mmCIF file of C-alpha atoms and ligand atoms in Angstrom:
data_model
loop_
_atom_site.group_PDB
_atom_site.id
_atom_site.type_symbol
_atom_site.label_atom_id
_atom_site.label_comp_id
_atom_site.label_asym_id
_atom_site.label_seq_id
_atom_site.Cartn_x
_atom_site.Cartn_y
_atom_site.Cartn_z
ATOM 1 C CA UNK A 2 -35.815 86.814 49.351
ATOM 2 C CA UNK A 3 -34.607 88.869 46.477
ATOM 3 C CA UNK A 4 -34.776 86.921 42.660
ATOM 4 C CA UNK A 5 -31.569 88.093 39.947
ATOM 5 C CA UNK A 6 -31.998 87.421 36.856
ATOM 6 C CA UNK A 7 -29.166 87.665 33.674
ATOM 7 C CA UNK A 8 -29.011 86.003 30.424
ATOM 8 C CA UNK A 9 -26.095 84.560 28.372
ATOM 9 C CA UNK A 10 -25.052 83.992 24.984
ATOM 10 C CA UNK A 11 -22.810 81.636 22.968
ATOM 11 C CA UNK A 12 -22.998 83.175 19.306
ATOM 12 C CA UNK A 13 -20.459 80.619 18.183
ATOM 13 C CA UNK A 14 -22.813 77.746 19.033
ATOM 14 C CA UNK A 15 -26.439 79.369 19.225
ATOM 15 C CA UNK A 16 -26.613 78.665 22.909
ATOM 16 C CA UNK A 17 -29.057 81.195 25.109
ATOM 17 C CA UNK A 18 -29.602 81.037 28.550
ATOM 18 C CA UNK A 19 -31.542 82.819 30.967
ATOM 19 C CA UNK A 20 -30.454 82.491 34.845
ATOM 20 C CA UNK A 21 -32.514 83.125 37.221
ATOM 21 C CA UNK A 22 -31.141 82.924 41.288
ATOM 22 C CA UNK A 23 -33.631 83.338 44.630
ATOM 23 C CA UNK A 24 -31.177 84.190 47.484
ATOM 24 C CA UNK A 25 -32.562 84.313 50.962
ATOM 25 C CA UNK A 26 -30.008 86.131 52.635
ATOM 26 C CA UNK A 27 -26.738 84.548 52.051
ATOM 27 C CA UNK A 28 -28.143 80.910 51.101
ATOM 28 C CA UNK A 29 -28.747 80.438 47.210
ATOM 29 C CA UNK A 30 -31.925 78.760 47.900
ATOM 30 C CA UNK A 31 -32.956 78.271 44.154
ATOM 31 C CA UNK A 32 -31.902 78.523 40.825
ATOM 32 C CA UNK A 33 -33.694 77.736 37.326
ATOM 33 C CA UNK A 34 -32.840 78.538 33.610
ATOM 34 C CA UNK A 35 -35.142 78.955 30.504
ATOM 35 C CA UNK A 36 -33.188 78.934 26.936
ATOM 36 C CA UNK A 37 -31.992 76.635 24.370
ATOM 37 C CA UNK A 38 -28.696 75.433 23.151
ATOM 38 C CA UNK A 39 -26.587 72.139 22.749
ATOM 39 C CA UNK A 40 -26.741 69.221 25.043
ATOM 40 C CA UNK A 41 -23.182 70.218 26.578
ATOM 41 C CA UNK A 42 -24.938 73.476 27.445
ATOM 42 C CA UNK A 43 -27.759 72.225 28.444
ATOM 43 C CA UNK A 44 -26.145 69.550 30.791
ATOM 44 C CA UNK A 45 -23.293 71.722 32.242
ATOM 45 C CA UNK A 46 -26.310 74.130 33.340
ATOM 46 C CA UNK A 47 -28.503 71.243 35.142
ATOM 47 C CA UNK A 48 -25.320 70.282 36.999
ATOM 48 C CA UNK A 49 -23.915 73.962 37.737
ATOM 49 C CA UNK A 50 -27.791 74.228 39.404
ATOM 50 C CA UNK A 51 -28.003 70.739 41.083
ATOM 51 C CA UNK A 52 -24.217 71.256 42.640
ATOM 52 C CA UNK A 53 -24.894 74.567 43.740
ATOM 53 C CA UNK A 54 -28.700 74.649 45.072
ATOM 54 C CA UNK A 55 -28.335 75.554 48.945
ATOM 55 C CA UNK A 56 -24.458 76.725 48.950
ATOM 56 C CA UNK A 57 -23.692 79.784 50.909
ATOM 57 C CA UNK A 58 -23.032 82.675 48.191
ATOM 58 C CA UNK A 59 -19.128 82.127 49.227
ATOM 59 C CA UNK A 60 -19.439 78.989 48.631
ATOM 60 C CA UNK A 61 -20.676 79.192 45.209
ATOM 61 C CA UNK A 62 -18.388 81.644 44.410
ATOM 62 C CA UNK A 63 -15.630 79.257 45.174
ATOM 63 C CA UNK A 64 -17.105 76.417 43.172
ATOM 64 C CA UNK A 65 -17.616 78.667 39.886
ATOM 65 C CA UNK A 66 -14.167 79.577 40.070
ATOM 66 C CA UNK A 67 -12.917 76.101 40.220
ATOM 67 C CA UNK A 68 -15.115 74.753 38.086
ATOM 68 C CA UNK A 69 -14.190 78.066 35.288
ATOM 69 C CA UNK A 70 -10.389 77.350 36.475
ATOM 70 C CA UNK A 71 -10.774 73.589 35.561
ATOM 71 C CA UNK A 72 -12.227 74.078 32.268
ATOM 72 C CA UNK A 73 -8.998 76.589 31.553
ATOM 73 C CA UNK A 74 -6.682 73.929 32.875
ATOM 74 C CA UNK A 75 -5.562 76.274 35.702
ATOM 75 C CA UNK A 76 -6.399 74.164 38.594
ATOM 76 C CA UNK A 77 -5.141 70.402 39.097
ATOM 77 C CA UNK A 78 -5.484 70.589 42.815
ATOM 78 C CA UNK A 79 -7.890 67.359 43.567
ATOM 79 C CA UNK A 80 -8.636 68.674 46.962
ATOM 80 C CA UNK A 81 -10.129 72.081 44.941
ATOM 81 C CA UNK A 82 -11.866 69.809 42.316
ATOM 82 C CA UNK A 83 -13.614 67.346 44.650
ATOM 83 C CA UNK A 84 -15.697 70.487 45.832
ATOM 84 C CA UNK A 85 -16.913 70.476 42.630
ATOM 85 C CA UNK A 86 -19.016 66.956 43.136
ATOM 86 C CA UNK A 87 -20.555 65.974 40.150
ATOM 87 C CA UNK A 88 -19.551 68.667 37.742
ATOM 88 C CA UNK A 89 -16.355 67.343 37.345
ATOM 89 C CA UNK A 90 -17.988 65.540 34.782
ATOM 90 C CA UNK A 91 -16.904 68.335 32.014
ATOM 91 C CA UNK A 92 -13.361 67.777 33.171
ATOM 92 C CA UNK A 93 -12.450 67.450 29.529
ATOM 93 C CA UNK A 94 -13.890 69.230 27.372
ATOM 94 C CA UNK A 95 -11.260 71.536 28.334
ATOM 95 C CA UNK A 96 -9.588 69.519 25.798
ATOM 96 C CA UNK A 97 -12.234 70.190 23.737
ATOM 97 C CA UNK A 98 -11.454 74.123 22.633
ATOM 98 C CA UNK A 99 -14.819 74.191 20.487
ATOM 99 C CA UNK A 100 -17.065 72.816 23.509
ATOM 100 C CA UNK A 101 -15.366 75.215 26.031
ATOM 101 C CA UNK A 102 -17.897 78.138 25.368
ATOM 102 C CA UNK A 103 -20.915 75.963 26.026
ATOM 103 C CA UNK A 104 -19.654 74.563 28.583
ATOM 104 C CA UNK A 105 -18.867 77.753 30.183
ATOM 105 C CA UNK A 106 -21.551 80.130 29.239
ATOM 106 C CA UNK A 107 -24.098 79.418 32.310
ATOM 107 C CA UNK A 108 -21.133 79.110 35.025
ATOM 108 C CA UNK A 109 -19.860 82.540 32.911
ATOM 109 C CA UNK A 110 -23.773 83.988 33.430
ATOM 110 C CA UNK A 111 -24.005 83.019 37.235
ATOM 111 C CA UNK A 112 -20.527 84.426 38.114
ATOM 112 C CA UNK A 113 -22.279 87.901 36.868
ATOM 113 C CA UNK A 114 -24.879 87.547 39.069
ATOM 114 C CA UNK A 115 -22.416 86.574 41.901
ATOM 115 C CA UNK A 116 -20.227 89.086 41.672
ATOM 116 C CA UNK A 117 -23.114 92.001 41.203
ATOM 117 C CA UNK A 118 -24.258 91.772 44.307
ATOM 118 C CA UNK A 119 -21.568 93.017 45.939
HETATM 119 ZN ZN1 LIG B 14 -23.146 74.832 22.504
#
């Protein structure tokens, strides 16, 4: 079991989070966040961990880059969002430009912590 931990910040809306992932081996068996910001913040990071609690790291991988991709309007595909279950929720806010940072900032934190172990 090895624990990661990273923190993010939204200046332009106050929001602070602080990620913290158990892997066991390949399986992201839990994840949890301490912090406080906005409700969007706060909600898109309960989902991001409820949608992604027992995915393979690959499989997480692909999810935060769909879900980032769908924020930035770069992904219609419904086949690609449907893996996204219920965070495709914050489908759009990506047409709102101000929310897009809170929204963002925990998937934005856990795609560190994806990509560092590696
Ligand atoms: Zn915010």
């Amino acid at each position: 079991m090895q624990i990661f931990v990273r923190s993010g910040h939204n200046p332009n809306c106050g929001d602070e989070i602080t990620l913290e992932v158990k892997m066991n081996g390949n399986i992201i068996e839990d994840l949890a966040f301490s912090g406080h910001g906005c409700a969007i913040s706060q909600a898109s990071t309960s989902i991001m961990i409820d949608t992604l609690k027992g995915k393979t790291l690959e499989e997480a991988k692909e999810i935060v880059k769909i879900f980032i991709d769908m924020i930035k309007r770069e992904t219609k595909s419904e086949e690609e969002l449907e893996k996204l279950e219920d965070a495709i929720a914050f489908k759009d806010i990506a047409n709102m430009p101000a929310r897009v940072k809170c929204v963002l900032l925990a998937w934005h934190t856990l795609e560190d912590i994806l990509n560092k172990k590696h």
